[in-house]
mmCIF file of C-alpha atoms in Angstrom:
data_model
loop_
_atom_site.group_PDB
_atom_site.id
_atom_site.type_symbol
_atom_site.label_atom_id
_atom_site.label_comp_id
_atom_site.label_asym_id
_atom_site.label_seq_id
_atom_site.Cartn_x
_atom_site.Cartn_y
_atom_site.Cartn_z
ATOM 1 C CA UNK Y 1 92.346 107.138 78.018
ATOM 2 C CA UNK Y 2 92.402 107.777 74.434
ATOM 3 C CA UNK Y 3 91.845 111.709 75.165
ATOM 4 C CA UNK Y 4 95.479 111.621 77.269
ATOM 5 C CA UNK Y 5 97.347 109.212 74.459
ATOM 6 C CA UNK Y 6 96.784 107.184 71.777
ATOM 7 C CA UNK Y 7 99.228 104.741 73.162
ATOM 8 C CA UNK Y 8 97.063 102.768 75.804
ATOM 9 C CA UNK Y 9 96.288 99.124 76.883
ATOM 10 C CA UNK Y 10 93.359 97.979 78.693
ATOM 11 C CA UNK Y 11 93.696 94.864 80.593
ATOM 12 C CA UNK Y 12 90.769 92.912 81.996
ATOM 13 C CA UNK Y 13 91.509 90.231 84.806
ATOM 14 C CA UNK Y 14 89.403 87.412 85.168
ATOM 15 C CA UNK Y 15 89.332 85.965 88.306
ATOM 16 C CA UNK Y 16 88.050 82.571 87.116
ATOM 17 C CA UNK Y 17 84.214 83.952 86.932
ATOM 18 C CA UNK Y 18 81.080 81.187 86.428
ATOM 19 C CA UNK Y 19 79.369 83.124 84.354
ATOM 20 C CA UNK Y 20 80.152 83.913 80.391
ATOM 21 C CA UNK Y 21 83.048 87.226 81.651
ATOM 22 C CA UNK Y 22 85.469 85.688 79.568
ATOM 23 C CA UNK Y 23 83.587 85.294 76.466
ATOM 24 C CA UNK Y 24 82.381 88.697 76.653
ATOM 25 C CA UNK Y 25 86.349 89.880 77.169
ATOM 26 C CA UNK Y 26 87.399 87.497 74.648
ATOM 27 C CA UNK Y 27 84.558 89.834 71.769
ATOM 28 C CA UNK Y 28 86.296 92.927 73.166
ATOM 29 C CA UNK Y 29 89.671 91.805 72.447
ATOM 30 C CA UNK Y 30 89.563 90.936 69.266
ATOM 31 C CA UNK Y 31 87.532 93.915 67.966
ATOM 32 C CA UNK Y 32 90.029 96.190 69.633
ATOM 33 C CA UNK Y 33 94.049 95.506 69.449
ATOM 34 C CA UNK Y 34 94.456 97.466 72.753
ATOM 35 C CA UNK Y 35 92.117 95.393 74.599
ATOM 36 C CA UNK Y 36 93.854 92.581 76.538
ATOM 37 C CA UNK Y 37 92.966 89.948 78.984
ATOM 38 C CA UNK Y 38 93.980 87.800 81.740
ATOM 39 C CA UNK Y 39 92.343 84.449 82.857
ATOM 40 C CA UNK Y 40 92.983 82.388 86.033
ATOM 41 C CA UNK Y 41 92.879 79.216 86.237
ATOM 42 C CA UNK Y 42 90.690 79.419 89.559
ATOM 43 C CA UNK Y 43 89.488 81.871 91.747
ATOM 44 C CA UNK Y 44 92.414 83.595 93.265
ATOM 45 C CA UNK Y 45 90.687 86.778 95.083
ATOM 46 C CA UNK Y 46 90.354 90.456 94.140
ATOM 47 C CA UNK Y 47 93.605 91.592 95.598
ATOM 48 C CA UNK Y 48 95.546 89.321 93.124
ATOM 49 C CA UNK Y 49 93.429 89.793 90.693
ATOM 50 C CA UNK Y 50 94.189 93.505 90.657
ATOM 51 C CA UNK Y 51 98.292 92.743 91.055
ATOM 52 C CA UNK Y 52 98.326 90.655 87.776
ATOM 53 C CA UNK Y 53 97.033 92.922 85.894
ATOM 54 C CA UNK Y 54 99.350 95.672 86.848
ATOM 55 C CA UNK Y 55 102.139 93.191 86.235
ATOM 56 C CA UNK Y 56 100.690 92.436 82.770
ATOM 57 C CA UNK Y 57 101.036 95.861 82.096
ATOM 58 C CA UNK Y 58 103.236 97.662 79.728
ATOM 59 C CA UNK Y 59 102.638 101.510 80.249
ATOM 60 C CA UNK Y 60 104.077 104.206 82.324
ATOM 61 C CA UNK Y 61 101.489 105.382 84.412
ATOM 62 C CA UNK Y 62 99.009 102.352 85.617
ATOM 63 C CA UNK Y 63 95.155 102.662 86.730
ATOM 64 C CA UNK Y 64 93.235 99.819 88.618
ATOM 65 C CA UNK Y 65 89.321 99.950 88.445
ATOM 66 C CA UNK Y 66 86.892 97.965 89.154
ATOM 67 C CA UNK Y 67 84.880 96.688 86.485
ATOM 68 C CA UNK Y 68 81.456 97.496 87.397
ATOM 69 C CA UNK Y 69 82.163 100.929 86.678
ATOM 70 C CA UNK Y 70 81.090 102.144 90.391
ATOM 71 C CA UNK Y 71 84.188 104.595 89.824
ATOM 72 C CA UNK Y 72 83.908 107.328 87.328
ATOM 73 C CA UNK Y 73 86.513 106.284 84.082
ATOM 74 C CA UNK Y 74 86.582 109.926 84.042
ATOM 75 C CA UNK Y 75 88.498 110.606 86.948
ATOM 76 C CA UNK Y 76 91.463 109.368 84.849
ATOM 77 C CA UNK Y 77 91.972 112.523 83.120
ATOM 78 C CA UNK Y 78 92.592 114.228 86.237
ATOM 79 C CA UNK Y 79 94.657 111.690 87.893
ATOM 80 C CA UNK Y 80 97.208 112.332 85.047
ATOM 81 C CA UNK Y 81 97.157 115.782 85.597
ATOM 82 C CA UNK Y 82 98.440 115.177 88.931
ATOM 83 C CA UNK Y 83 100.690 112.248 87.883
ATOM 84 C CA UNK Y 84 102.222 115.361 85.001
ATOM 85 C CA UNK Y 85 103.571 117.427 87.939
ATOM 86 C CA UNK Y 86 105.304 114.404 89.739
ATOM 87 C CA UNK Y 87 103.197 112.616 92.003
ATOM 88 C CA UNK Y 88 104.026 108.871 91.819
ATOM 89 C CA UNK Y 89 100.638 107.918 93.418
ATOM 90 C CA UNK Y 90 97.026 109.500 93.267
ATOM 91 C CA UNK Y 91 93.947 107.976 94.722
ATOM 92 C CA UNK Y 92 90.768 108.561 93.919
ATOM 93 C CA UNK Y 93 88.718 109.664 97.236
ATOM 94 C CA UNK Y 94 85.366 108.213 98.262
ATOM 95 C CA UNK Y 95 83.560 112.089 99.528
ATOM 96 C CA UNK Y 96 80.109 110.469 99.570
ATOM 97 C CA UNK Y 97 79.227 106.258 98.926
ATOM 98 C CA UNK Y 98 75.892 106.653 97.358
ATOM 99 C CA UNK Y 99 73.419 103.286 97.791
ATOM 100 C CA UNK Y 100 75.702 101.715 100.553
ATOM 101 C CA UNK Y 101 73.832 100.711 103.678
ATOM 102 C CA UNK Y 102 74.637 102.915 106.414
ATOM 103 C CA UNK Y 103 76.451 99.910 108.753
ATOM 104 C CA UNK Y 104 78.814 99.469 105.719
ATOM 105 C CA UNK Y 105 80.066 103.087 105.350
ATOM 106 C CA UNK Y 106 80.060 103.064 109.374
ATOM 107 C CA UNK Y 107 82.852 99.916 109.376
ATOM 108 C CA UNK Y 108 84.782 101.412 106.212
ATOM 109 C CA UNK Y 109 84.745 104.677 108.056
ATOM 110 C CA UNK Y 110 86.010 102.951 111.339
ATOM 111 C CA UNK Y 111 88.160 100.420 109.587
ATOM 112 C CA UNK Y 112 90.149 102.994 107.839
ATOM 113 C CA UNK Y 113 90.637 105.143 110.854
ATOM 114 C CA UNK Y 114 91.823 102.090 112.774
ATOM 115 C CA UNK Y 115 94.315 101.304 110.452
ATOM 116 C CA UNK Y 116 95.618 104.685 110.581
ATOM 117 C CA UNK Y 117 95.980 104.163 114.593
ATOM 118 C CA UNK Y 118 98.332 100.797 114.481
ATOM 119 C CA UNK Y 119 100.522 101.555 111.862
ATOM 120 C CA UNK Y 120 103.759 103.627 111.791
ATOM 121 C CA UNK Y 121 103.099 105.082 108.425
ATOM 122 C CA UNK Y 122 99.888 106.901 106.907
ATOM 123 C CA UNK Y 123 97.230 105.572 105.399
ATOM 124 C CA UNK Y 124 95.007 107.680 103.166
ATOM 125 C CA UNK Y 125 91.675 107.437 104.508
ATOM 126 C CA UNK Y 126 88.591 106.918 101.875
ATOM 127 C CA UNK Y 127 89.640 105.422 98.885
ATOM 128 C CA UNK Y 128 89.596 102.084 97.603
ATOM 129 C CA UNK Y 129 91.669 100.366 94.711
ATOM 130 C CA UNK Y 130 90.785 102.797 91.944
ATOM 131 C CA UNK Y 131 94.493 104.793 91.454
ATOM 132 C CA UNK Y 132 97.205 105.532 89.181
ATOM 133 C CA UNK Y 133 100.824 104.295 90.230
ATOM 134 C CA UNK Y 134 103.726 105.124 87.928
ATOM 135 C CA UNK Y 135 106.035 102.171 87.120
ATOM 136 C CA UNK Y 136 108.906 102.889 89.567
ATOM 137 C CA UNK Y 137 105.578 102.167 92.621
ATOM 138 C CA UNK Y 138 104.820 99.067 90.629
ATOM 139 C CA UNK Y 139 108.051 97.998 90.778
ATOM 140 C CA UNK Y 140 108.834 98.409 94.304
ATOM 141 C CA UNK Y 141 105.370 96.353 94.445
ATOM 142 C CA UNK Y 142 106.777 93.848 92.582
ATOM 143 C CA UNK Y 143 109.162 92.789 94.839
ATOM 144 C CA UNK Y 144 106.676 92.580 98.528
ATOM 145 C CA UNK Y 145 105.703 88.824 97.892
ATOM 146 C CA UNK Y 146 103.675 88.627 100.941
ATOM 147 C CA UNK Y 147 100.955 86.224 99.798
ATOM 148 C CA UNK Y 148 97.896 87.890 101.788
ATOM 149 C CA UNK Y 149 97.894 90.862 99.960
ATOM 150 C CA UNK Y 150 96.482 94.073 100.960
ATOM 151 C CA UNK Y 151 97.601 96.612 98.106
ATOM 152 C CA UNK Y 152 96.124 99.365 99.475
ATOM 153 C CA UNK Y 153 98.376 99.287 102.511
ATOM 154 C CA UNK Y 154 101.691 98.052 100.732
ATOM 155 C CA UNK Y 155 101.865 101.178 98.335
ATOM 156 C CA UNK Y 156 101.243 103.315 101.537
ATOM 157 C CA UNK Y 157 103.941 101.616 102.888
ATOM 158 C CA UNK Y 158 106.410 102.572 100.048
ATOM 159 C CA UNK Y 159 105.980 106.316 100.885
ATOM 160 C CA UNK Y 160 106.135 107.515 97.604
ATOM 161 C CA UNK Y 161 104.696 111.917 96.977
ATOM 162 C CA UNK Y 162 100.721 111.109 96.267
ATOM 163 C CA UNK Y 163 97.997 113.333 95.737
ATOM 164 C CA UNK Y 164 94.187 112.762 96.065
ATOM 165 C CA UNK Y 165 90.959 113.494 93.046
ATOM 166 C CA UNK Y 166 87.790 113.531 95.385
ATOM 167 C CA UNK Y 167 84.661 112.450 93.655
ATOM 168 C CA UNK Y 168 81.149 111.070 94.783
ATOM 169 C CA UNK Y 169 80.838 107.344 94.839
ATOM 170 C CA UNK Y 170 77.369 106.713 92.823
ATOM 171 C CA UNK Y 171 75.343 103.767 93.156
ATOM 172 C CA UNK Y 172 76.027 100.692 92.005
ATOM 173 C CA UNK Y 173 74.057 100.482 88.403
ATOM 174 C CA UNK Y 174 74.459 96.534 87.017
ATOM 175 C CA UNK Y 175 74.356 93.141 88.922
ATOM 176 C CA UNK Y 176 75.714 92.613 92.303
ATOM 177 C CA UNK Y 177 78.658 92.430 94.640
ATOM 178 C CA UNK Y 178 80.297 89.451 94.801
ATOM 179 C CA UNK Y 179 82.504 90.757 97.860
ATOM 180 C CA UNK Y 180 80.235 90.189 100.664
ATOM 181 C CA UNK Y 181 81.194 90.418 104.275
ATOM 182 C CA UNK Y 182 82.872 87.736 105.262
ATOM 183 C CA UNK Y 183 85.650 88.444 102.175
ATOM 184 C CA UNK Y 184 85.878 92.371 103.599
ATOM 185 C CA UNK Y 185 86.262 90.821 107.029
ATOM 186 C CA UNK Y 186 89.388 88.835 105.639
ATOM 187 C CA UNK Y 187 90.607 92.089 104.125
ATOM 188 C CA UNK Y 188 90.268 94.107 106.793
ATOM 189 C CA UNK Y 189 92.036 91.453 108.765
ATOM 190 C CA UNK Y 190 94.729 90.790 106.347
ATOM 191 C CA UNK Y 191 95.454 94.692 105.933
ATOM 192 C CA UNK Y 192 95.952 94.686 109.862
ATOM 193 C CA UNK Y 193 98.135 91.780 110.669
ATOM 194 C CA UNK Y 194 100.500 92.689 107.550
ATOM 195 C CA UNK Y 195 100.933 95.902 109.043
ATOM 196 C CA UNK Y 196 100.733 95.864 112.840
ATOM 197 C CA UNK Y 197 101.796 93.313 115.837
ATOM 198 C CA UNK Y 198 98.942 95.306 117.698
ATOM 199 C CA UNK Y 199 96.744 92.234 117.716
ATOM 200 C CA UNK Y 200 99.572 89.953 119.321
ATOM 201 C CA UNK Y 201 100.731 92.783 121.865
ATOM 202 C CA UNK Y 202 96.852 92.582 122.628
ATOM 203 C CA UNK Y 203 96.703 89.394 123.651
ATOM 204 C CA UNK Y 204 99.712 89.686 125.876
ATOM 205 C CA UNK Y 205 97.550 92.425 127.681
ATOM 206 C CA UNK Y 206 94.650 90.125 127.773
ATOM 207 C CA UNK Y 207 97.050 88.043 129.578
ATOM 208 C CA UNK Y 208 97.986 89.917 132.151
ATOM 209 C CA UNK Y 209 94.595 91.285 132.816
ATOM 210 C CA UNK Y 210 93.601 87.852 133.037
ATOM 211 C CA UNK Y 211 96.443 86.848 135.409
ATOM 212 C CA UNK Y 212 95.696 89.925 137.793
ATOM 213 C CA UNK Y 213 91.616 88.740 137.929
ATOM 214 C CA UNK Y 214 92.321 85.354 138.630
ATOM 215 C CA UNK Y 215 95.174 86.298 141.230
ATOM 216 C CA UNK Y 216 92.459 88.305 142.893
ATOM 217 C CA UNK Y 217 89.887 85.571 142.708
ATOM 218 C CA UNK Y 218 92.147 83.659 144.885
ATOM 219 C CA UNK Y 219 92.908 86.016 147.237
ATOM 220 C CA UNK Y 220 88.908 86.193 147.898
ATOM 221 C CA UNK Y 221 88.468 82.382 147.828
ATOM 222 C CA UNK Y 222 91.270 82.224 150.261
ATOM 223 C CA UNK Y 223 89.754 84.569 152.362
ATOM 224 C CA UNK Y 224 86.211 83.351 152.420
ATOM 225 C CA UNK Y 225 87.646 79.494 153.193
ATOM 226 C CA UNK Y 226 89.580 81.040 156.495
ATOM 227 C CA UNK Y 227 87.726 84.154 157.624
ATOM 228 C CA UNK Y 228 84.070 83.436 156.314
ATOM 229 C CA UNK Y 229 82.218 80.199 157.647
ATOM 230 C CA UNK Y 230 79.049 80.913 155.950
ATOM 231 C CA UNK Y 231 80.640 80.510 152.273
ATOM 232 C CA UNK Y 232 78.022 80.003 149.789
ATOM 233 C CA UNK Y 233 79.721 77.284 147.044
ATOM 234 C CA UNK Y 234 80.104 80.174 144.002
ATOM 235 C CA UNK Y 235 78.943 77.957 140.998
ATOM 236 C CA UNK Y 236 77.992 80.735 138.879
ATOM 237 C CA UNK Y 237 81.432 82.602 139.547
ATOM 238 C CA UNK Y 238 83.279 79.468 138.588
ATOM 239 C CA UNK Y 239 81.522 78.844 135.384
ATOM 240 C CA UNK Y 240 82.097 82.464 134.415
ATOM 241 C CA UNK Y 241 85.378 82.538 135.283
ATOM 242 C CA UNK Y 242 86.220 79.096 133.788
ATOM 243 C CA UNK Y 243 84.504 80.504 130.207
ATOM 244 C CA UNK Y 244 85.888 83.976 130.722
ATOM 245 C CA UNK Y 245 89.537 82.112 130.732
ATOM 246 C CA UNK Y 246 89.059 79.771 127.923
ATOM 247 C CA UNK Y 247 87.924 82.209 125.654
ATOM 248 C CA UNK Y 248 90.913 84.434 126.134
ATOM 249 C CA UNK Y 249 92.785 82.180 125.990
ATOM 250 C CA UNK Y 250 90.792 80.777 122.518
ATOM 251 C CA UNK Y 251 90.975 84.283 121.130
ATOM 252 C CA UNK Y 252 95.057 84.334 121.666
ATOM 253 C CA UNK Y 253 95.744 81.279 119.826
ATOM 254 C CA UNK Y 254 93.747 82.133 117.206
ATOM 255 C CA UNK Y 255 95.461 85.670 116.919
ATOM 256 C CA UNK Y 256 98.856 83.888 116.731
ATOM 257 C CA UNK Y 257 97.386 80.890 114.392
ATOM 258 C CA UNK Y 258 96.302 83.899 112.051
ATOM 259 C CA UNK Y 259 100.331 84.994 112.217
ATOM 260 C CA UNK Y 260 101.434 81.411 111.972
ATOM 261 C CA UNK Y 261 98.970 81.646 108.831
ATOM 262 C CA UNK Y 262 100.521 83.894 107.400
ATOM 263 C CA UNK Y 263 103.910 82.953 108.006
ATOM 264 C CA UNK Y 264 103.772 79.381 106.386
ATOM 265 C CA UNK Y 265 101.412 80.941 103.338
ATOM 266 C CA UNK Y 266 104.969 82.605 102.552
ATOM 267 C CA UNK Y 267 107.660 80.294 102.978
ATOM 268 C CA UNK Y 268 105.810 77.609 100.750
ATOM 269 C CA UNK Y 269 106.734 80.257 98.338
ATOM 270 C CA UNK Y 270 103.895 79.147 95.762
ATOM 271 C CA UNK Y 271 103.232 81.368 92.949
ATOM 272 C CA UNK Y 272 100.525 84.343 93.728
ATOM 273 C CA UNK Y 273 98.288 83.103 90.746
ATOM 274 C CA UNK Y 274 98.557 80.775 87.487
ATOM 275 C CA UNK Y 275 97.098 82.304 84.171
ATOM 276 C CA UNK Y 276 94.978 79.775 82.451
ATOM 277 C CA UNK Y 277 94.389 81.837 79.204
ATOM 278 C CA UNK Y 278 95.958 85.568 78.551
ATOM 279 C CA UNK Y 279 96.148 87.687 75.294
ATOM 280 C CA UNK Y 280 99.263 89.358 76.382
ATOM 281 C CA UNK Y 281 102.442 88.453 74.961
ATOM 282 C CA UNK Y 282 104.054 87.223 78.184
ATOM 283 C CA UNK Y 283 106.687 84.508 78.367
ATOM 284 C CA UNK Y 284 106.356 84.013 82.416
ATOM 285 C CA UNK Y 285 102.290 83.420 83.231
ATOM 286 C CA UNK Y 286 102.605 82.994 86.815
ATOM 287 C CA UNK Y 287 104.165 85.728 88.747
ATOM 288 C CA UNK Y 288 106.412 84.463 91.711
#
């Protein structure tokens, strides 16, 4: 940053980590005025994690990274580049994911593509959350208080001109993930039910697919009790059909309790995160 401007901030958002994070933040920040932190008071997920910093933010132009340093700091330079000539967003695009097993850049792949398929808008395909927004995206941002938060989908939503810096994804040099599958599951999930009804109009479809099998299984049994005295009692076609049902049926509801979900997560209109200790000069702590 400092070969763009001298005037820079670095923020560093701790999502309530069990290990000594904040102490090692805490050294940074005091031997460097332009270091700044964030602290939650628990562990409120990556997603918020990466919204309170950009609303602890002062600058023009802001850059979320992760802090493992998978993504090349480097690729900053040349994301302002394209932010000079006017683009309000620019991602940084995954050509190759170096060390990731192949079944996770398979689903990413797929996941990505999918998205693309059920929404109404476009979704850039292949990058994560390392970009640089200006402040008129962030505040636009600002103001979608959906609690499940998939950032990567809401800034698509905005529409605002973007551009793209390609670079190769290396492999992951300190510690480990703490995002294992289950929480990219839940992403993935979030970033489809905030942006589609596909999942509820599929479970109509279910329905009537359902209906039309069962109104056909009737028609047979009704023909085999008048037309066919040698009926062989269909115990196995029951039980199958019996399971087939409930689990459709299983599979709706939980498709609409997912909605439901999501629905009452918002209306208790909670605050996205509480700050338990921060270095910036903040009145407000919690953003609403």
């Amino acid at each position: 940053a400092r070969h763009i401007t001298p005037d820079y901030e670095i923020i560093l958002v701790n999502d309530s980590s069990r290990d000594n994070s904040l102490l090692k933040i805490k050294e940074h920040a005091q031997a460097d005025p332009r270091v700044q932190y964030v602290s939650f008071s628990r562990n409120f997920g990556h997603q918020i994690a990466i919204l309170a910093g950009m609303d602890h933010s002062t600058g023009d132009a802001i850059v979320t990274i992760d802090a493992d340093l998978q993504d090349p700091p480097e690729l900053i330079e040349d994301m302002y580049r394209e932010y000079q000539k006017g683009f309000k967003v620019i991602y940084a695009k995954r050509s190759k994911r170096k060390g990731e097993s192949l079944f996770k850049r398979a689903t990413a792949k797929w996941f990505y593509r999918l998205m693309a398929s059920l929404v109404s808008f476009d979704i850039p395909l292949d990058v994560g959350d390392y970009r640089m927004i200006s402040r008129d995206v962030l505040v636009y941002l600002q103001r979608m208080k959906e609690y499940d938060k998939y950032i990567r989908g809401q800034i698509a939503w905005l529409g605002f001109k973007s551009s793209f810096v390609t670079f190769e994804r290396d492999e992951r040099k300190y510690g480990t993930t703490n995002y294992p599958f289950k929480k990219m599951l839940r992403l993935a999930f979030n970033g489809i039910t905030a942006f589609s009804d596909a999942p509820l109009k599929l479970a109509t479809k279910l329905g009537f697919v359902v209906c039309a099998i069962s109104f056909l299984m009737i028609l047979y049994g009704l023909y085999g009790y008048f037309f066919d005295a040698h009926t062989v009692p269909g115990w196995a076609s029951t039980i199958i059909t019996i399971t087939f049902l409930g689990g459709v049926q299983l599979l709706s509801l939980g498709v609409i309790g997912e909605y439901i979900s999501r629905i009452m997560n918002n209306v208790r209109d909670r605050p996205l995160y509480v700050v338990n200790q921060t270095s910036v000069d903040k009145d407000d702590t919690s953003h609403e």
